[in-house]
Short mmCIF file of N, CA, C and O in Angstrom, two decimals:
data_model
loop_
_atom_site.label_atom_id
_atom_site.label_comp_id
_atom_site.label_asym_id
_atom_site.label_seq_id
_atom_site.Cartn_x
_atom_site.Cartn_y
_atom_site.Cartn_z
N MET W 9 56.74 157.54 95.00
CA MET W 9 57.99 157.27 95.69
C MET W 9 57.85 155.94 96.40
O MET W 9 56.82 155.63 96.98
N GLY W 10 58.90 155.20 96.37
CA GLY W 10 58.89 153.92 97.06
C GLY W 10 58.87 154.12 98.57
O GLY W 10 59.34 155.13 99.09
N VAL W 11 58.32 153.17 99.24
CA VAL W 11 58.21 153.24 100.70
C VAL W 11 59.60 153.33 101.33
O VAL W 11 59.83 154.08 102.28
N PHE W 12 60.56 152.59 100.77
CA PHE W 12 61.92 152.60 101.30
C PHE W 12 62.54 153.99 101.17
O PHE W 12 63.15 154.50 102.11
N ASP W 13 62.38 154.61 99.99
CA ASP W 13 62.92 155.95 99.76
C ASP W 13 62.27 156.96 100.72
O ASP W 13 62.95 157.82 101.28
N GLN W 14 60.97 156.85 100.87
CA GLN W 14 60.25 157.76 101.75
C GLN W 14 60.74 157.61 103.20
O GLN W 14 60.98 158.61 103.88
N ALA W 15 60.93 156.39 103.63
CA ALA W 15 61.40 156.15 105.00
C ALA W 15 62.82 156.69 105.18
O ALA W 15 63.13 157.29 106.22
N LYS W 16 63.68 156.50 104.19
CA LYS W 16 65.04 157.01 104.26
C LYS W 16 65.06 158.54 104.35
O LYS W 16 65.81 159.10 105.15
N ASP W 17 64.24 159.19 103.54
CA ASP W 17 64.19 160.65 103.55
C ASP W 17 63.68 161.18 104.89
O ASP W 17 64.23 162.14 105.44
N LYS W 18 62.65 160.55 105.42
CA LYS W 18 62.10 160.97 106.72
C LYS W 18 63.12 160.72 107.84
O LYS W 18 63.27 161.54 108.74
N ALA W 19 63.80 159.58 107.77
CA ALA W 19 64.80 159.27 108.79
C ALA W 19 65.92 160.31 108.77
O ALA W 19 66.38 160.75 109.83
N GLU W 20 66.34 160.70 107.59
CA GLU W 20 67.39 161.72 107.48
C GLU W 20 66.93 163.03 108.10
O GLU W 20 67.69 163.70 108.81
N GLN W 21 65.67 163.38 107.89
CA GLN W 21 65.13 164.61 108.47
C GLN W 21 65.07 164.50 110.00
O GLN W 21 65.42 165.46 110.70
N LEU W 22 64.63 163.37 110.51
CA LEU W 22 64.53 163.19 111.96
C LEU W 22 65.91 163.19 112.63
O LEU W 22 66.08 163.78 113.70
N ILE W 23 66.87 162.53 111.99
CA ILE W 23 68.24 162.54 112.53
C ILE W 23 68.78 163.96 112.53
O ILE W 23 69.44 164.39 113.48
N GLY W 24 68.49 164.70 111.47
CA GLY W 24 68.91 166.09 111.40
C GLY W 24 68.31 166.93 112.52
O GLY W 24 68.99 167.76 113.13
N GLU W 25 67.03 166.71 112.79
CA GLU W 25 66.37 167.43 113.90
C GLU W 25 67.07 167.14 115.22
O GLU W 25 67.31 168.05 116.02
N ALA W 26 67.36 165.86 115.44
CA ALA W 26 68.02 165.47 116.69
C ALA W 26 69.40 166.11 116.80
O ALA W 26 69.76 166.65 117.86
N LYS W 27 70.17 166.06 115.72
CA LYS W 27 71.50 166.68 115.73
C LYS W 27 71.39 168.17 116.03
O LYS W 27 72.18 168.72 116.81
N GLU W 28 70.44 168.82 115.38
CA GLU W 28 70.28 170.26 115.58
C GLU W 28 69.96 170.58 117.05
O GLU W 28 70.55 171.48 117.65
N LYS W 29 69.06 169.82 117.63
CA LYS W 29 68.67 170.05 119.02
C LYS W 29 69.83 169.80 119.98
O LYS W 29 70.07 170.59 120.90
N VAL W 30 70.55 168.71 119.77
CA VAL W 30 71.69 168.39 120.62
C VAL W 30 72.76 169.48 120.46
O VAL W 30 73.35 169.94 121.45
N GLY W 31 73.00 169.89 119.24
CA GLY W 31 73.97 170.95 118.99
C GLY W 31 73.59 172.25 119.67
O GLY W 31 74.43 172.93 120.26
N ARG W 32 72.30 172.58 119.62
CA ARG W 32 71.83 173.81 120.27
C ARG W 32 71.96 173.70 121.79
O ARG W 32 72.40 174.65 122.45
N MET W 33 71.60 172.54 122.34
CA MET W 33 71.65 172.37 123.80
C MET W 33 73.08 172.37 124.34
O MET W 33 73.31 172.81 125.45
N THR W 34 74.02 171.87 123.54
CA THR W 34 75.40 171.79 124.00
C THR W 34 76.26 172.96 123.54
O THR W 34 77.43 173.05 123.90
N GLY W 35 75.67 173.83 122.73
CA GLY W 35 76.42 174.97 122.21
C GLY W 35 77.38 174.60 121.09
O GLY W 35 78.28 175.36 120.75
N ASN W 36 77.17 173.44 120.48
CA ASN W 36 78.01 172.97 119.40
C ASN W 36 77.41 173.44 118.07
O ASN W 36 76.51 172.81 117.52
N GLU W 37 77.93 174.55 117.56
CA GLU W 37 77.37 175.14 116.35
C GLU W 37 77.58 174.26 115.13
O GLU W 37 76.74 174.24 114.22
N ASP W 38 78.69 173.52 115.08
CA ASP W 38 78.94 172.63 113.95
C ASP W 38 77.90 171.52 113.89
O ASP W 38 77.39 171.19 112.81
N LEU W 39 77.58 170.93 115.03
CA LEU W 39 76.59 169.86 115.07
C LEU W 39 75.20 170.42 114.73
O LEU W 39 74.44 169.78 113.99
N GLU W 40 74.90 171.60 115.23
CA GLU W 40 73.62 172.23 114.92
C GLU W 40 73.49 172.48 113.42
O GLU W 40 72.45 172.20 112.82
N ALA W 41 74.55 172.99 112.81
CA ALA W 41 74.54 173.25 111.36
C ALA W 41 74.43 171.96 110.57
O ALA W 41 73.71 171.89 109.56
N ALA W 42 75.12 170.91 111.03
CA ALA W 42 75.04 169.61 110.35
C ALA W 42 73.61 169.07 110.41
O ALA W 42 73.12 168.49 109.43
N GLY W 43 72.95 169.28 111.53
CA GLY W 43 71.57 168.84 111.66
C GLY W 43 70.65 169.57 110.71
O GLY W 43 69.78 168.97 110.07
N LYS W 44 70.85 170.87 110.58
CA LYS W 44 70.04 171.65 109.63
C LYS W 44 70.28 171.17 108.20
O LYS W 44 69.34 171.05 107.42
N ARG W 45 71.55 170.88 107.87
CA ARG W 45 71.87 170.38 106.53
C ARG W 45 71.19 169.05 106.26
O ARG W 45 70.65 168.82 105.17
N ASP W 46 71.20 168.17 107.24
CA ASP W 46 70.55 166.87 107.08
C ASP W 46 69.04 167.03 106.84
O ASP W 46 68.47 166.32 106.00
N GLN W 47 68.43 167.93 107.57
CA GLN W 47 67.00 168.15 107.40
C GLN W 47 66.70 168.65 106.00
O GLN W 47 65.78 168.16 105.33
N VAL W 48 67.45 169.64 105.54
CA VAL W 48 67.22 170.20 104.21
C VAL W 48 67.49 169.14 103.14
O VAL W 48 66.73 169.01 102.18
N SER W 49 68.55 168.37 103.32
CA SER W 49 68.87 167.32 102.37
C SER W 49 67.73 166.31 102.26
O SER W 49 67.33 165.92 101.15
N GLY W 50 67.19 165.89 103.38
CA GLY W 50 66.07 164.95 103.38
C GLY W 50 64.84 165.53 102.71
O GLY W 50 64.14 164.84 101.95
N GLU W 51 64.57 166.80 102.95
CA GLU W 51 63.42 167.46 102.33
C GLU W 51 63.59 167.58 100.82
O GLU W 51 62.66 167.36 100.05
N VAL W 52 64.81 167.93 100.38
CA VAL W 52 65.08 168.06 98.95
C VAL W 52 64.93 166.71 98.25
O VAL W 52 64.33 166.61 97.19
N LYS W 53 65.47 165.67 98.86
CA LYS W 53 65.35 164.33 98.28
C LYS W 53 63.88 163.90 98.19
O LYS W 53 63.45 163.33 97.19
N GLU W 54 63.13 164.18 99.24
CA GLU W 54 61.72 163.82 99.25
C GLU W 54 60.97 164.55 98.14
O GLU W 54 60.18 163.96 97.41
N THR W 55 61.25 165.83 97.98
CA THR W 55 60.62 166.62 96.92
C THR W 55 61.01 166.08 95.54
O THR W 55 60.16 165.97 94.65
N GLY W 56 62.28 165.75 95.37
CA GLY W 56 62.73 165.19 94.10
C GLY W 56 62.04 163.89 93.76
O GLY W 56 61.63 163.66 92.62
N HIS W 57 61.88 163.02 94.76
CA HIS W 57 61.19 161.75 94.52
C HIS W 57 59.72 162.00 94.16
O HIS W 57 59.17 161.35 93.28
N ASP W 58 59.09 162.96 94.84
CA ASP W 58 57.69 163.29 94.55
C ASP W 58 57.55 163.79 93.11
O ASP W 58 56.62 163.40 92.39
N LEU W 59 58.45 164.69 92.70
CA LEU W 59 58.39 165.23 91.34
C LEU W 59 58.62 164.14 90.30
O LEU W 59 57.94 164.11 89.26
N ARG W 60 59.57 163.26 90.57
CA ARG W 60 59.84 162.15 89.64
C ARG W 60 58.60 161.27 89.49
O ARG W 60 58.23 160.89 88.38
N ASP W 61 57.94 160.98 90.60
CA ASP W 61 56.75 160.13 90.55
C ASP W 61 55.61 160.82 89.81
O ASP W 61 54.88 160.18 89.05
N LYS W 62 55.44 162.12 90.02
CA LYS W 62 54.39 162.85 89.31
C LYS W 62 54.67 162.89 87.82
O LYS W 62 53.76 162.74 87.01
N ALA W 63 55.92 163.08 87.44
CA ALA W 63 56.29 163.10 86.02
C ALA W 63 56.03 161.74 85.39
O ALA W 63 55.53 161.65 84.27
N ALA W 64 56.37 160.68 86.10
CA ALA W 64 56.13 159.33 85.57
C ALA W 64 54.64 159.08 85.41
O ALA W 64 54.20 158.48 84.41
N GLY W 65 53.85 159.55 86.36
CA GLY W 65 52.39 159.40 86.26
C GLY W 65 51.82 160.18 85.10
O GLY W 65 50.94 159.68 84.38
N ALA W 66 52.32 161.40 84.88
CA ALA W 66 51.85 162.21 83.77
C ALA W 66 52.22 161.58 82.44
O ALA W 66 51.41 161.57 81.50
N ALA W 67 53.42 161.03 82.36
CA ALA W 67 53.86 160.37 81.13
C ALA W 67 52.99 159.14 80.85
O ALA W 67 52.60 158.88 79.71
N HIS W 68 52.66 158.40 81.89
CA HIS W 68 51.81 157.22 81.74
C HIS W 68 50.42 157.62 81.27
O HIS W 68 49.85 156.98 80.37
N ASP W 69 49.86 158.70 81.85
CA ASP W 69 48.54 159.18 81.45
C ASP W 69 48.54 159.63 79.99
O ASP W 69 47.61 159.34 79.24
N ALA W 70 49.59 160.34 79.59
CA ALA W 70 49.68 160.80 78.21
C ALA W 70 49.77 159.62 77.25
O ALA W 70 49.13 159.62 76.18
N LYS W 71 50.53 158.60 77.62
CA LYS W 71 50.66 157.42 76.78
C LYS W 71 49.32 156.72 76.64
O LYS W 71 48.95 156.28 75.54
N ASP W 72 48.57 156.63 77.75
CA ASP W 72 47.24 156.01 77.69
C ASP W 72 46.30 156.78 76.78
O ASP W 72 45.53 156.19 76.01
N LYS W 73 46.32 158.10 76.84
CA LYS W 73 45.45 158.94 75.99
C LYS W 73 45.80 158.75 74.52
O LYS W 73 44.92 158.69 73.67
N LEU W 74 47.09 158.69 74.23
CA LEU W 74 47.52 158.54 72.84
C LEU W 74 47.19 157.16 72.29
O LEU W 74 46.94 157.01 71.09
N SER W 75 47.16 156.17 73.14
CA SER W 75 46.87 154.82 72.68
C SER W 75 45.37 154.53 72.69
O SER W 75 44.94 153.44 72.33
N GLY W 76 44.56 155.51 73.14
CA GLY W 76 43.11 155.36 73.13
C GLY W 76 42.54 154.59 74.29
O GLY W 76 41.42 154.08 74.23
N ARG W 77 43.23 154.49 75.38
CA ARG W 77 42.74 153.75 76.54
C ARG W 77 41.86 154.60 77.40
O ARG W 77 41.85 155.69 77.61
#
């Protein structure tokens, strides 16, 4: 995963945490729920990027084996 993508995903998770906490402290259930959604969204994106990178690495390794490297 690119550094930029990783930073974006982490930032989304941190913003979500902050929203959730502020929502909980103020009794704003909508804000709390939005924060939870942001956190999950950031985690899902991060996992997707990790899987994409692992698949690309596996494909590269397979290509190297087939070409005799």
